Short mmCIF file of C-alpha atoms in Angstrom, two decimals:
data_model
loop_
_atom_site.label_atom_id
_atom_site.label_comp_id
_atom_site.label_asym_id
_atom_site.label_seq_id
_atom_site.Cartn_x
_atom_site.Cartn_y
_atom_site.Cartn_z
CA UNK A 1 111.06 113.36 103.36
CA UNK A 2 111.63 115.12 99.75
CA UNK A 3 109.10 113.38 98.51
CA UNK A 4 106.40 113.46 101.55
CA UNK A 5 106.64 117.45 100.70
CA UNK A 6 106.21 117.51 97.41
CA UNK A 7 102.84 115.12 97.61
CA UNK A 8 101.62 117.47 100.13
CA UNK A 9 100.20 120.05 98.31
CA UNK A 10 98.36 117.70 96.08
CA UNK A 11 96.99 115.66 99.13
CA UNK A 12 95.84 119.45 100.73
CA UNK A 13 93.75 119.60 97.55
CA UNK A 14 92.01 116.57 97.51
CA UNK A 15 91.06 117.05 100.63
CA UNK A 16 89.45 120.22 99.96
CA UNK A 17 88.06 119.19 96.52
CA UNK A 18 86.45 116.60 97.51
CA UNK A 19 83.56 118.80 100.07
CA UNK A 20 83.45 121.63 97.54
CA UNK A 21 81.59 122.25 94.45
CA UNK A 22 84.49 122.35 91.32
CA UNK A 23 83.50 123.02 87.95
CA UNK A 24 82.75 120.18 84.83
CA UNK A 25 85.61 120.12 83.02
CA UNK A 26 87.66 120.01 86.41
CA UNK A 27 85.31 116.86 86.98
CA UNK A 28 86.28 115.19 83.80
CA UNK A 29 89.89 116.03 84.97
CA UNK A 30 89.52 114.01 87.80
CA UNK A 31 87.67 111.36 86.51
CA UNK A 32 90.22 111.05 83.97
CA UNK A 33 92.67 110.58 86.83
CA UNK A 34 90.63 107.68 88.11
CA UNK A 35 91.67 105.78 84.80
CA UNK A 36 95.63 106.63 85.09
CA UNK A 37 95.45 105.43 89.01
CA UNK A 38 93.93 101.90 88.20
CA UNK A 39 96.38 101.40 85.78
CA UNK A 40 99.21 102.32 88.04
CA UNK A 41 98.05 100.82 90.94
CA UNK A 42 97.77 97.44 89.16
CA UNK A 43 101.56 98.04 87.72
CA UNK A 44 102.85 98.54 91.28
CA UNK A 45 101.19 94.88 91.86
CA UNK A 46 102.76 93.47 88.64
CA UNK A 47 106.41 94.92 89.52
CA UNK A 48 106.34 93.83 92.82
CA UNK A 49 105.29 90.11 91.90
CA UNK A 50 107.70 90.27 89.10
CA UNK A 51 110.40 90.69 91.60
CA UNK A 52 111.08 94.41 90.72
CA UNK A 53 113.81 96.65 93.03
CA UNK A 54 112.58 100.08 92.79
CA UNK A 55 112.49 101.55 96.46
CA UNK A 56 109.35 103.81 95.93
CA UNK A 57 107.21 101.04 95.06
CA UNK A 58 105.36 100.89 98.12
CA UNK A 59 104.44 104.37 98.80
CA UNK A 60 103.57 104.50 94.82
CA UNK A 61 100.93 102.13 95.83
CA UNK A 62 99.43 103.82 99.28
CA UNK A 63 99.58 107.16 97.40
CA UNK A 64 97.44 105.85 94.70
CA UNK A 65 95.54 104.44 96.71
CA UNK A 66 94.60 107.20 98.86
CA UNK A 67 94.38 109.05 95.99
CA UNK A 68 91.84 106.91 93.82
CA UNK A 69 89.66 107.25 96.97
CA UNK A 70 89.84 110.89 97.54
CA UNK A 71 88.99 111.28 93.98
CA UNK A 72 85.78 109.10 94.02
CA UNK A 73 84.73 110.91 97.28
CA UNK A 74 85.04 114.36 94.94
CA UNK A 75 83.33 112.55 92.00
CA UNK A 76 80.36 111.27 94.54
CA UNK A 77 80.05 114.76 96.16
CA UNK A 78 79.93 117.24 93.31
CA UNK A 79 78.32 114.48 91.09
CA UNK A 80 74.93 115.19 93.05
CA UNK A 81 75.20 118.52 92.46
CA UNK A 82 76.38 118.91 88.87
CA UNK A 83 75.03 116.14 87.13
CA UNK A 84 72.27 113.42 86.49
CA UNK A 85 71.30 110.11 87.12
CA UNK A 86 73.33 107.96 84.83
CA UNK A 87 76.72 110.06 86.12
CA UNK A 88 75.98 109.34 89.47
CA UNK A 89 75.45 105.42 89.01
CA UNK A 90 78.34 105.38 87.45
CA UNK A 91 80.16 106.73 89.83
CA UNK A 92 78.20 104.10 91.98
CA UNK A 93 80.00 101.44 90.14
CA UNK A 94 83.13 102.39 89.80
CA UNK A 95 83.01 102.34 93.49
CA UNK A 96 81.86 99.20 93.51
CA UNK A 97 84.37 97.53 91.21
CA UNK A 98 87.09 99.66 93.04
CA UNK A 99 86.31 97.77 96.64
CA UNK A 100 86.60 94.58 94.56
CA UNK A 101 89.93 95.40 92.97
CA UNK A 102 91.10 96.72 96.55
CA UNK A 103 90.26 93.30 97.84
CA UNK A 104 92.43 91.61 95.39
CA UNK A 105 95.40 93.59 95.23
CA UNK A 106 95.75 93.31 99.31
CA UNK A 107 96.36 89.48 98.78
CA UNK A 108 99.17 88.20 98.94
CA UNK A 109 101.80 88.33 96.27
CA UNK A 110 102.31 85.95 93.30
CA UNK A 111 102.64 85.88 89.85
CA UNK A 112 99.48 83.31 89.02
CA UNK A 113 97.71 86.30 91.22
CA UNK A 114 98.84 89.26 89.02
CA UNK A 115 96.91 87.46 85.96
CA UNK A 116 93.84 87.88 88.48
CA UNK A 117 94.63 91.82 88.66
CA UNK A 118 95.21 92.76 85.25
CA UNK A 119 92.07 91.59 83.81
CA UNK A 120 90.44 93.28 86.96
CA UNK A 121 92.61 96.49 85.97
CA UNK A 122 90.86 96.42 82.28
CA UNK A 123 87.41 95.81 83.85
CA UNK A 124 88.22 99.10 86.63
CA UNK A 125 89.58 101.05 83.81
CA UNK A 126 86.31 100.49 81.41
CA UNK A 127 84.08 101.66 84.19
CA UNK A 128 86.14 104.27 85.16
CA UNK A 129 86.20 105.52 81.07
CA UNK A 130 82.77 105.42 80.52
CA UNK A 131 82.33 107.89 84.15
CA UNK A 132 84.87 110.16 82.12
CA UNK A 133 82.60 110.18 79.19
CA UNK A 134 79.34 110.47 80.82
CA UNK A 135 80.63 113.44 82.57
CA UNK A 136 82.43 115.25 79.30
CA UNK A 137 78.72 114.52 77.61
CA UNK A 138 76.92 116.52 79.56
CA UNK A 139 79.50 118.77 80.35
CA UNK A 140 79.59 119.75 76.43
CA UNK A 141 75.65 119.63 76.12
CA UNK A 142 75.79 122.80 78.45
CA UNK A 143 77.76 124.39 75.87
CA UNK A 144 77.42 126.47 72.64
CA UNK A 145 81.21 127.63 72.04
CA UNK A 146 82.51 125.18 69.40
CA UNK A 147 86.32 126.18 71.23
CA UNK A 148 84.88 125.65 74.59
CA UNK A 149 83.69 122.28 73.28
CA UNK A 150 86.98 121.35 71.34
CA UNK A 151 88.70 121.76 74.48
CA UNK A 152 86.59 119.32 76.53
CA UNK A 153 87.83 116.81 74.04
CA UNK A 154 91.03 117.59 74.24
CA UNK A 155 91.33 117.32 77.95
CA UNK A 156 89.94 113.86 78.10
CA UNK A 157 92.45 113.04 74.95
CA UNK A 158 95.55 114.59 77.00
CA UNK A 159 93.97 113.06 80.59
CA UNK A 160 93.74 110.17 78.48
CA UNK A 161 97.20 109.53 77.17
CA UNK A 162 97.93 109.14 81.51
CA UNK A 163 96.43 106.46 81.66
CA UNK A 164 97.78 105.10 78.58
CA UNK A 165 101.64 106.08 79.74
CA UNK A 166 100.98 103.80 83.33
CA UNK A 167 99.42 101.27 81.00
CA UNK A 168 102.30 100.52 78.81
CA UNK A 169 104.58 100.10 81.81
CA UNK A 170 101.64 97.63 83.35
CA UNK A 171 102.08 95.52 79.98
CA UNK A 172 105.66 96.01 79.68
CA UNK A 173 105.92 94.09 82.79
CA UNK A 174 103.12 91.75 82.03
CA UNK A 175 105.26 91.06 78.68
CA UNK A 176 108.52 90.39 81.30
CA UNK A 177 106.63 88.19 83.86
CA UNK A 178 105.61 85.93 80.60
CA UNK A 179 109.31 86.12 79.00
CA UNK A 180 110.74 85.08 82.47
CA UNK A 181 108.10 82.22 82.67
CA UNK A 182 108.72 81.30 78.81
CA UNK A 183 104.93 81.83 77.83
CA UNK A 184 104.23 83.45 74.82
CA UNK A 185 101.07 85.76 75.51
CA UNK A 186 99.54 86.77 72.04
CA UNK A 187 97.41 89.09 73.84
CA UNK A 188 99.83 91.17 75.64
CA UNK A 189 101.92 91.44 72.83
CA UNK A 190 99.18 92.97 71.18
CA UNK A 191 98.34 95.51 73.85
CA UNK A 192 100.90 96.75 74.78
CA UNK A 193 101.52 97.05 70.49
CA UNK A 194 98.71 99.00 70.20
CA UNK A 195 99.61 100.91 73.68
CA UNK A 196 102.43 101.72 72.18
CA UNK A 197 101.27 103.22 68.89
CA UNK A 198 98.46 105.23 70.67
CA UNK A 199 100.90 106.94 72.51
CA UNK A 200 103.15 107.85 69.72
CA UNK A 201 100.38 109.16 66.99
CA UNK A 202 98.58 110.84 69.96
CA UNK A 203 101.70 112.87 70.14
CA UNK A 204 101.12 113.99 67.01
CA UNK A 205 97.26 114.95 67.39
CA UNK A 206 97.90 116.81 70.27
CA UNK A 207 100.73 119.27 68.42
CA UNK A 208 98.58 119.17 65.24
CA UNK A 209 95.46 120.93 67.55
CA UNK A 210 94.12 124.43 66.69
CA UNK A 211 93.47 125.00 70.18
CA UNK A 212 97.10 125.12 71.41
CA UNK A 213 98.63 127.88 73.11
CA UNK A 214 102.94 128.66 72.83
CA UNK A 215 102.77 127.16 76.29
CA UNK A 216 101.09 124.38 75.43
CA UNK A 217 103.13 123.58 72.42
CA UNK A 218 106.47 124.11 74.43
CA UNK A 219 104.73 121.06 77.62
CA UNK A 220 104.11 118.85 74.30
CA UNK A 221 107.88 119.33 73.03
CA UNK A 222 108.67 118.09 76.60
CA UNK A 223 106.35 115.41 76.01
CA UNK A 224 107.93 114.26 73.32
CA UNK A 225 111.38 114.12 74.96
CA UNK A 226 110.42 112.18 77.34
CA UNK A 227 108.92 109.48 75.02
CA UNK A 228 111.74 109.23 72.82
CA UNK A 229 113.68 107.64 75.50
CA UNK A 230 111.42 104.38 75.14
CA UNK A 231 110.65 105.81 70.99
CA UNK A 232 114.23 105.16 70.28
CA UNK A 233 114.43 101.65 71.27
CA UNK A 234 110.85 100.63 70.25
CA UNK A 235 112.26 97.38 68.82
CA UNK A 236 113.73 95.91 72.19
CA UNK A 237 111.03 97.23 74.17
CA UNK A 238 108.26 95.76 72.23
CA UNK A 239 109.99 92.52 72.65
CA UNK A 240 110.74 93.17 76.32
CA UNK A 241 114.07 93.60 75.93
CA UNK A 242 114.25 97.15 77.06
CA UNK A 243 115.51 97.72 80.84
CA UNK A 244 112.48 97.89 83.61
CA UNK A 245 114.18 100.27 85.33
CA UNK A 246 114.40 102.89 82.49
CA UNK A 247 110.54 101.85 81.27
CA UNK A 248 109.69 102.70 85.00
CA UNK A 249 110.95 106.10 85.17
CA UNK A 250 110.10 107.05 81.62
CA UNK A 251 106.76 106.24 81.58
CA UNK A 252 106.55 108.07 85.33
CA UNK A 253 107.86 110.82 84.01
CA UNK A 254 105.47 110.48 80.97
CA UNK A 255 102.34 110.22 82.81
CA UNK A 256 103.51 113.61 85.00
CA UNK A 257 104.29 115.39 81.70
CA UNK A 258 101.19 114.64 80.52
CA UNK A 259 99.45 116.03 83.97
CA UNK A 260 100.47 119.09 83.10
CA UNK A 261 99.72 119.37 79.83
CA UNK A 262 96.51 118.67 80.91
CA UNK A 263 96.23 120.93 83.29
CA UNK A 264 97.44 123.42 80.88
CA UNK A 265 94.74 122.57 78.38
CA UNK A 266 91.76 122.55 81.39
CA UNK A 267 93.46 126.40 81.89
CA UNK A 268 92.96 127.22 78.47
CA UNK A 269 88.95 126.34 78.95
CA UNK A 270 88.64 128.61 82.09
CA UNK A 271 89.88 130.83 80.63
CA UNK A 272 87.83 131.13 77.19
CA UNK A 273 85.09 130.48 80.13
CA UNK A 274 86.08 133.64 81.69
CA UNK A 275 85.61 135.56 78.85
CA UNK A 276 89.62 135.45 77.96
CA UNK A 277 89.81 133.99 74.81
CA UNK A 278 88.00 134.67 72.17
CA UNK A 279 87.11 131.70 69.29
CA UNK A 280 89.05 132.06 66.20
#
């Protein structure tokens, strides 16, 4: 029940997103959402033909779910308003690969299947980047503030890293499902490698930006808490040694610190677009 309440309030504003003009860099926001979701949803799959325990696997997946579709119906609706051709084909088709991965995904569950679904989560997640940049390219074409354009960037950088927290638990467990199997997978180990590094010298990028607020400083500190629980073991958990159940949670918690430092950074814009801040 805890947690139908505290997914309420973000279901209330989907729902009233999605039939309501929002601003661009809200838009990129949400797009960038759209690349975090496909690489959760995809994880749930992977966990739960792995063999995985964790009770809140299933209503992980209808959330996301529910969610990824919400979103698209905001994209589609506010896309015809905001933006141009080539933003609203591609939100065309990442519709269209969405229904395919949906398809897939609702099969039954195996491990010779969840090979299927990760390459179908890289081809999802590639549409759903290049919506995110179509959208931030325009967005910043509209502007002439050098700070209001340095933020755009950093919004899809922060939205990005997400994405890349539900990714390395996606490959984490794609790294476990080929150590159980005894299969050594050259190509995992080198995603989830370079997952891995992203996330930790992205850290970095996003404390080393002149556009950072005390506020904004203090949600990266917690940030980087959170990633030194999987930072300090790097060895084992590159090798998939490293417990699934701590991975889980950590990179859970990742991707939520990283929502709000997000959202922090999209406040930052609206308010330099408000007349606010001032550039330096």
């Amino acid at each position: 029940m805890k947690k139908l309440l505290f997914l309420i309030p973000s279901l209330v504003l989907l729902y009233s997103t999605a039939f309501s003009n929002v601003s661009q860099n809200q838009l990129v926001n949400i797009a960038g959402k759209q690349r975090m979701l496909s690489q959760k949803i995809a994880k749930v799959y992977l966990l739960n033909a792995y063999g995985a325990n964790m009770s809140s696997l299933k209503s992980e997946l209808s959330i996301s779910k529910i969610l990824f579709e919400r979103n698209l119906e905001t994209l589609t609706n506010n896309a015809n308003i905001l933006f141009s051709k080539d933003v609203k084909k591609a939100v065309i088709k990442e519709r269209n690969k969405w229904i395919a991965f949906k398809a897939v995904i609702e099969q039954p569950l195996s491990e010779s299947q969840a090979q299927r679904v990760l390459v179908m989560s890289d081809e999802l997640l590639k549409i759903c980047h290049d919506l995110v940049l179509k959208i931030k390219s325009e967005s910043t074409s509209n502007s002439n503030l050098k700070t209001n354009i340095d933020l755009l960037n950093i919004i899809d950088k922060s939205g990005k890293q997400r994405m890349l927290s539900q990714r390395l638990c996606l490959y984490f467990t794609a790294k476990k499902i080929d150590l159980k199997n005894g299969n050594k997978n050259y190509k995992t180990q080198n995603i989830l490698y370079n997952i891995y590094n992203e996330l930790d010298e992205s850290l970095v990028d996003l404390l080393n930006s002149e556009v950072n607020s005390i506020e904004v400083e203090e949600a990266i500190g917690n940030t980087m808490l959170t990633f030194e629980n999987i930072r300090g073991q790097k060895k084992d958990f590159l090798e998939g040694n490293a417990s699934l159940n701590v991975v889980y949670s950590t990179t859970n918690k990742l991707t939520k610190d990283y929502d709000k430092l997000t959202s922090k950074y999209s406040q930052l814009k609206s308010e330099l677009s408000d007349g606010v801040l001032t550039e330096k």
